[in-house]
mmCIF file with all atom_site columns, C-alpha atoms in Angstrom:
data_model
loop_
_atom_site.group_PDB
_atom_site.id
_atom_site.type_symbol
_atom_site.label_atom_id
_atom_site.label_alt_id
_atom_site.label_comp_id
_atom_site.label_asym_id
_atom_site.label_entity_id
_atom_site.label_seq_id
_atom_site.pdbx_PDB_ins_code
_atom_site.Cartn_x
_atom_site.Cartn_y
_atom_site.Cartn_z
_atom_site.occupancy
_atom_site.B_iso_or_equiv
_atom_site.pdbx_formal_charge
_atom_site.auth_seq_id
_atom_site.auth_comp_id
_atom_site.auth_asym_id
_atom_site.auth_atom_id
_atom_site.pdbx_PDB_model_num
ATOM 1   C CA . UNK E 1 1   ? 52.405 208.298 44.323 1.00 73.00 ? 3   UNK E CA 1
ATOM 2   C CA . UNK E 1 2   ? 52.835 204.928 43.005 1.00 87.00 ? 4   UNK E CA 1
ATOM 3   C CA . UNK E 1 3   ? 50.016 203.095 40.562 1.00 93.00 ? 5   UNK E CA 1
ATOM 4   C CA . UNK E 1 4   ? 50.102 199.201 41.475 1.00 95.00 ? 6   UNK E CA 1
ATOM 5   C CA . UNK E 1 5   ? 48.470 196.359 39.270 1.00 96.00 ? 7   UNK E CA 1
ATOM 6   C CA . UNK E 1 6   ? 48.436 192.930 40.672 1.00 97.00 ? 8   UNK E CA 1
ATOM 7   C CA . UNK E 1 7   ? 48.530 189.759 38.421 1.00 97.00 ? 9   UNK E CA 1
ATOM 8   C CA . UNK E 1 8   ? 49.344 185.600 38.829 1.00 97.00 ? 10  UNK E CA 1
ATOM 9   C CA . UNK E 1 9   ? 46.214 184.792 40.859 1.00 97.00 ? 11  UNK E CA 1
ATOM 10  C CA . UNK E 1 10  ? 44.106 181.932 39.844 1.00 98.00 ? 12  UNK E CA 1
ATOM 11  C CA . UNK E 1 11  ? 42.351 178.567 40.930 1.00 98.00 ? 13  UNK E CA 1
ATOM 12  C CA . UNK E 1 12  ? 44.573 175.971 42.336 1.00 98.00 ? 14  UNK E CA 1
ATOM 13  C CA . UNK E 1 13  ? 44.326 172.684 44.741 1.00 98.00 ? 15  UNK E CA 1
ATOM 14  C CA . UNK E 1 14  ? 45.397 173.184 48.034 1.00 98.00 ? 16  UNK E CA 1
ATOM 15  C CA . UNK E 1 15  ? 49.389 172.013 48.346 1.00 98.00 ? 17  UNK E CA 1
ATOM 16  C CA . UNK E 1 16  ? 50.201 173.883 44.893 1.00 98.00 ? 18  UNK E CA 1
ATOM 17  C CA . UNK E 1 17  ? 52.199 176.773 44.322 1.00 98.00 ? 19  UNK E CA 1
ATOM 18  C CA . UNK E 1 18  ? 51.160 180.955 42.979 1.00 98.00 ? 20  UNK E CA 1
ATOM 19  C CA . UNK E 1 19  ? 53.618 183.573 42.383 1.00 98.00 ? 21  UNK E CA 1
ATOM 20  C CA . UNK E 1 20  ? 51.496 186.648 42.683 1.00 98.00 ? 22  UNK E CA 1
ATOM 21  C CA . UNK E 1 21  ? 53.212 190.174 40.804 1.00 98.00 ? 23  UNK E CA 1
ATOM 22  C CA . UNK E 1 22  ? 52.636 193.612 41.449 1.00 97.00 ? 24  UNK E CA 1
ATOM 23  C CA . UNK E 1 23  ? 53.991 195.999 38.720 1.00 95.00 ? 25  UNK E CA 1
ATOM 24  C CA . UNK E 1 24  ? 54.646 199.182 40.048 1.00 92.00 ? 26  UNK E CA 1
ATOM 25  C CA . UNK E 1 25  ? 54.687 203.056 38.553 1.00 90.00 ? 27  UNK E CA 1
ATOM 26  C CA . UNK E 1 26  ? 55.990 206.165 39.387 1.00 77.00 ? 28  UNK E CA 1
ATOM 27  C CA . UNK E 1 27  ? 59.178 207.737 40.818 1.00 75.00 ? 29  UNK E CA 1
ATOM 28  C CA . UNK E 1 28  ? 61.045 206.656 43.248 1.00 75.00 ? 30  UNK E CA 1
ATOM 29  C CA . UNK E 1 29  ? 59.621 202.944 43.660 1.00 78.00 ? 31  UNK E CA 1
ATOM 30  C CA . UNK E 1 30  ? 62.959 201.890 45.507 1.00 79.00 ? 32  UNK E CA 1
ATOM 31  C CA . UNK E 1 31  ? 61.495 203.955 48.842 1.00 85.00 ? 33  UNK E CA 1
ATOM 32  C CA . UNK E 1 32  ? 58.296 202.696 49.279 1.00 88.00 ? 34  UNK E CA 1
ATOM 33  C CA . UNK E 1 33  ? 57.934 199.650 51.656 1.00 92.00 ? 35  UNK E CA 1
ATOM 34  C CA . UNK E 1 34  ? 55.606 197.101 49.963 1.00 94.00 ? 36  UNK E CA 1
ATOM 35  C CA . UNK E 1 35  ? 53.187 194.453 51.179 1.00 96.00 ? 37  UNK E CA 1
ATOM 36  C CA . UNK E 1 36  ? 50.649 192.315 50.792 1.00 97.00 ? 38  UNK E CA 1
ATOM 37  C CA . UNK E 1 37  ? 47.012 192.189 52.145 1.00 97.00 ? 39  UNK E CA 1
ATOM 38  C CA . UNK E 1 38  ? 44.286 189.410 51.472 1.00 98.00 ? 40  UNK E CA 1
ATOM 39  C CA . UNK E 1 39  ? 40.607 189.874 52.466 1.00 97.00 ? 41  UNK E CA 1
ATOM 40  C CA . UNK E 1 40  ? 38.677 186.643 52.128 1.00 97.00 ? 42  UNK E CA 1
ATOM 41  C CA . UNK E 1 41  ? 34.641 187.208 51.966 1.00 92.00 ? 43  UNK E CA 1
ATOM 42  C CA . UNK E 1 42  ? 33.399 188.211 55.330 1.00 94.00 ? 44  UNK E CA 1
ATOM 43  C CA . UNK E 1 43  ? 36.378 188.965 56.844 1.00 95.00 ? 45  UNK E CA 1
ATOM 44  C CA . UNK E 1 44  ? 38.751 192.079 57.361 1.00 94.00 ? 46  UNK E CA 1
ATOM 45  C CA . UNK E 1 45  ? 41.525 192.959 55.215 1.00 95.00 ? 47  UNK E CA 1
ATOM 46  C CA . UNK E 1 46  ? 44.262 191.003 56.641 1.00 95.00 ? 48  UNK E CA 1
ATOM 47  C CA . UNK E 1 47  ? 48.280 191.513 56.289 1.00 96.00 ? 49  UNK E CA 1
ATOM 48  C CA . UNK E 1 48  ? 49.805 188.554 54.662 1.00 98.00 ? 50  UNK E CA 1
ATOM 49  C CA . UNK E 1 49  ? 53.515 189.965 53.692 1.00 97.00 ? 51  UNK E CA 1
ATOM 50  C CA . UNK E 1 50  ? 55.775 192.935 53.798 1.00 96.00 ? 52  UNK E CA 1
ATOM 51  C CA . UNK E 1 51  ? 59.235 194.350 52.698 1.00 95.00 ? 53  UNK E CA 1
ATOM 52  C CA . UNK E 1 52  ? 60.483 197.632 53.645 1.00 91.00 ? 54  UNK E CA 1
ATOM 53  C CA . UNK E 1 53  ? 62.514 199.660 51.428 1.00 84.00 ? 55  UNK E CA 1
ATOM 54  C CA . UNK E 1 54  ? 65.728 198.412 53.172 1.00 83.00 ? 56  UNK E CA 1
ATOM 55  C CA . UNK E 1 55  ? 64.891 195.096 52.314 1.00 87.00 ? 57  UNK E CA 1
ATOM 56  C CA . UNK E 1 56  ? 63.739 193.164 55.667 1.00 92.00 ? 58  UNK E CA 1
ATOM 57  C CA . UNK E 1 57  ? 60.807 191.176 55.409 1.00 96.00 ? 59  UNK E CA 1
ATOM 58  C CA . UNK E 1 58  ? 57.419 190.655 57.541 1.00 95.00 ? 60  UNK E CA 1
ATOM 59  C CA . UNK E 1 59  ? 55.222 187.736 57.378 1.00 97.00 ? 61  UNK E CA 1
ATOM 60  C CA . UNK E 1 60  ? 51.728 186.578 59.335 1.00 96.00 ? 62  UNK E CA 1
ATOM 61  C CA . UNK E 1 61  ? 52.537 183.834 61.427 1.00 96.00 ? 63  UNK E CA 1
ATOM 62  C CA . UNK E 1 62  ? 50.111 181.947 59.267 1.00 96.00 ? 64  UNK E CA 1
ATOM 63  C CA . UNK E 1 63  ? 52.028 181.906 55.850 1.00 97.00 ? 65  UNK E CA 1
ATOM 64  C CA . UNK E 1 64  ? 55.501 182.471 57.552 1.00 97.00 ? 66  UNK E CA 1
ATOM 65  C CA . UNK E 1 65  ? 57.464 179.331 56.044 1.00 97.00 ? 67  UNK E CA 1
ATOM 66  C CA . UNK E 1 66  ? 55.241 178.732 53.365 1.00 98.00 ? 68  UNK E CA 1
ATOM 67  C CA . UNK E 1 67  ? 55.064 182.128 51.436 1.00 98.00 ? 69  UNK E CA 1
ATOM 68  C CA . UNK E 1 68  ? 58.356 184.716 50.459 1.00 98.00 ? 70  UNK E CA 1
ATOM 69  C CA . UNK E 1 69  ? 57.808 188.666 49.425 1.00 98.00 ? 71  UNK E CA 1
ATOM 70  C CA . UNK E 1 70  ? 60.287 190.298 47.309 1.00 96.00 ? 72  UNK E CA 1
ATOM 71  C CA . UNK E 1 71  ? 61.190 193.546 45.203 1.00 92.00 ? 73  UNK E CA 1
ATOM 72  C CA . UNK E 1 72  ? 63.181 193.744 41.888 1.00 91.00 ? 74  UNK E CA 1
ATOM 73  C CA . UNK E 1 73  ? 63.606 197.450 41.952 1.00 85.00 ? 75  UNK E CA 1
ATOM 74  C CA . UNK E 1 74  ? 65.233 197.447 38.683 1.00 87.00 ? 76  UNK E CA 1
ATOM 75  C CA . UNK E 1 75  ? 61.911 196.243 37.874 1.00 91.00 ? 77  UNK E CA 1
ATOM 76  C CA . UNK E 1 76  ? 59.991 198.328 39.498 1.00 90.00 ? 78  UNK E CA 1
ATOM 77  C CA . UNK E 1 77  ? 57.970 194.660 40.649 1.00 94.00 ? 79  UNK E CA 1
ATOM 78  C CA . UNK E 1 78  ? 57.321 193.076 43.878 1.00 95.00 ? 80  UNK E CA 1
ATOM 79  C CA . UNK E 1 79  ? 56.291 189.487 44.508 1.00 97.00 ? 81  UNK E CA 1
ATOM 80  C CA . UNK E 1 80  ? 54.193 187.105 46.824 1.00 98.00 ? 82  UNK E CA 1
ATOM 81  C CA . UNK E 1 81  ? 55.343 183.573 46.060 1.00 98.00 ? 83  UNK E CA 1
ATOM 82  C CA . UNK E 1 82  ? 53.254 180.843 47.858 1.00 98.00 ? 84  UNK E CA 1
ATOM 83  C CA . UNK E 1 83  ? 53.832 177.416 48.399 1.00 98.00 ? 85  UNK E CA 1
ATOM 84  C CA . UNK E 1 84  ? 52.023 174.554 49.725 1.00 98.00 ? 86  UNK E CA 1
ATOM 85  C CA . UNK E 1 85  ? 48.482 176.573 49.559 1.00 98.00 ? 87  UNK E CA 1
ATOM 86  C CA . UNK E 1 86  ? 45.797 176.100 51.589 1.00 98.00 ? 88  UNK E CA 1
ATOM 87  C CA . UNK E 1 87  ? 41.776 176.733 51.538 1.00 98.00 ? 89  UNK E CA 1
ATOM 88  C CA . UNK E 1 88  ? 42.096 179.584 53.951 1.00 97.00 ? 90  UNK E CA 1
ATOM 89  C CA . UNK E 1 89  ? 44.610 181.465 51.737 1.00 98.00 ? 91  UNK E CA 1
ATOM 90  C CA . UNK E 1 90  ? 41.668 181.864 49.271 1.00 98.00 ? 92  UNK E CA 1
ATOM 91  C CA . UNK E 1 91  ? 41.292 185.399 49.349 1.00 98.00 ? 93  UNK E CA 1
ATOM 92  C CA . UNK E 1 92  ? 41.558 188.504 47.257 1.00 98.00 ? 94  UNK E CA 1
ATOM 93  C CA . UNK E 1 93  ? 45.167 189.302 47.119 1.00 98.00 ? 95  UNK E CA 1
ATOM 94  C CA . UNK E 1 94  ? 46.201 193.203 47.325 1.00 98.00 ? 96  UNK E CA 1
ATOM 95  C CA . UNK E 1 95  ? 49.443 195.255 46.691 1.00 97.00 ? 97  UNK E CA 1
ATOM 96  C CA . UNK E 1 96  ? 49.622 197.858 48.377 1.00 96.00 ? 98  UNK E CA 1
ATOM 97  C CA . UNK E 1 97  ? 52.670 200.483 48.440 1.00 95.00 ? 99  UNK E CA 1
ATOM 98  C CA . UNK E 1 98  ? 54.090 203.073 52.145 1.00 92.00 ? 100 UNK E CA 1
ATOM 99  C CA . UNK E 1 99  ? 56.121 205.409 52.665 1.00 87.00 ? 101 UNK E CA 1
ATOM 100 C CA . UNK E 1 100 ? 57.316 207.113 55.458 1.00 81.00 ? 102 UNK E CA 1
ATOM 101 C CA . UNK E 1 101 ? 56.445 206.020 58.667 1.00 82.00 ? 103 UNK E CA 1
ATOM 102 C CA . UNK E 1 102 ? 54.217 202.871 58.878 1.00 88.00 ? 104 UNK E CA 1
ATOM 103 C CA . UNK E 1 103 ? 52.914 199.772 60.381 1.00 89.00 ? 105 UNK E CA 1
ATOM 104 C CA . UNK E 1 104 ? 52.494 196.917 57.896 1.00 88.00 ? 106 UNK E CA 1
ATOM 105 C CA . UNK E 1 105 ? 49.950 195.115 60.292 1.00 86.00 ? 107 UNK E CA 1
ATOM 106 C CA . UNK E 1 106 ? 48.073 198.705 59.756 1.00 90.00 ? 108 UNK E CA 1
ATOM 107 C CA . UNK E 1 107 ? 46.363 198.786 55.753 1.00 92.00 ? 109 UNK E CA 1
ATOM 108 C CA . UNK E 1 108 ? 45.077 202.767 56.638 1.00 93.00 ? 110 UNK E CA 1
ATOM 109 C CA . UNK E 1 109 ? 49.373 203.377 56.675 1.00 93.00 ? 111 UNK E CA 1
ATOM 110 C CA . UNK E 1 110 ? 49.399 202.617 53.043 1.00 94.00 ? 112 UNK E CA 1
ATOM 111 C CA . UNK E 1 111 ? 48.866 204.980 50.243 1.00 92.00 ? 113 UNK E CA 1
ATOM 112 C CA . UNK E 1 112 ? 48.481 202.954 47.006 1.00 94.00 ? 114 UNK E CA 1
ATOM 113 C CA . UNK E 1 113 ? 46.448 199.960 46.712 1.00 96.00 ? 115 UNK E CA 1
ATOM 114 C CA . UNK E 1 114 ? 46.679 197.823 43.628 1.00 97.00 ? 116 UNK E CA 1
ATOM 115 C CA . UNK E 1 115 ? 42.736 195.991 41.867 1.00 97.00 ? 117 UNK E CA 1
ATOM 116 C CA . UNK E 1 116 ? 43.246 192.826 43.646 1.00 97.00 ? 118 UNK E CA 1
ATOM 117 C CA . UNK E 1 117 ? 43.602 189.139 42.439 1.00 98.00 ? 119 UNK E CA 1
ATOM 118 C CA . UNK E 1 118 ? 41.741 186.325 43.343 1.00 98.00 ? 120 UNK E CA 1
ATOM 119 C CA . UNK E 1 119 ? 43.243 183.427 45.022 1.00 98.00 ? 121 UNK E CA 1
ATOM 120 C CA . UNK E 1 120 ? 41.355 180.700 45.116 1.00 98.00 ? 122 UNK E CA 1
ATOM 121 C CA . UNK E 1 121 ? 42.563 176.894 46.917 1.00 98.00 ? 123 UNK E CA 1
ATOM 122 C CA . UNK E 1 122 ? 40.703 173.615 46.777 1.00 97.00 ? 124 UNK E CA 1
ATOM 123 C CA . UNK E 1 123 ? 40.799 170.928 48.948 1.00 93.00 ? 125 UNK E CA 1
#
């Protein structure tokens, strides 16, 4: 198992820039494929980014341009940076840590979820 806390969320105007952090704990960090999920009031727990262990990356089509995962496995951190924010990305942001086989549209594949941050955009 791997212990996830998320931090770098705040209150920003839409256009503006977040570089969200997940610190990660336990062994073998370097296997796990990481992503990010966002669930904005009302609606489901949506997949916003992923990297496997390999190192290929996933994005929704919504952020896909705008928003780049990575891993420092050195580190033992993964990242959400996001540019050019918009209202709709105001959700709370979740880490959340697989391994194995999984399906990063599929949140029930991963193991270890991190407290959440809040992400919040203006217009």
């Amino acid at each position: 198992q791997v212990q996830l806390v998320e931090s770098g969320g705040g209150l920003v105007q839409a256009g503006d820039s977040l570089r969200l952090s997940c610190a990660a704990s336990g062994r073998a960090f370097s296997t796990y494929g990481m992503a990010w999920f966002r669930q904005a009031p009302g609606k489901e727990r949506e997949f916003v980014a992923g990297i496997r262990w390999v190192g290929d990356t996933f994005y929704e089509n919504s952020v896909k341009g705008r928003f780049t995962i990575s891993r420092d496995n050195a580190k033992n951190i993964v990242y959400l940076q996001m540019n050019n924010l918009k209202p709709e990305d105001t959700a709370v942001y979740y880490c959340a840590a697989a391994r194995g086989t999984y399906i990063f549209a599929r949140p029930t594949d991963f193991s270890s979820w991190g407290q959440g941050t809040q992400v919040t955009v203006s217009s």
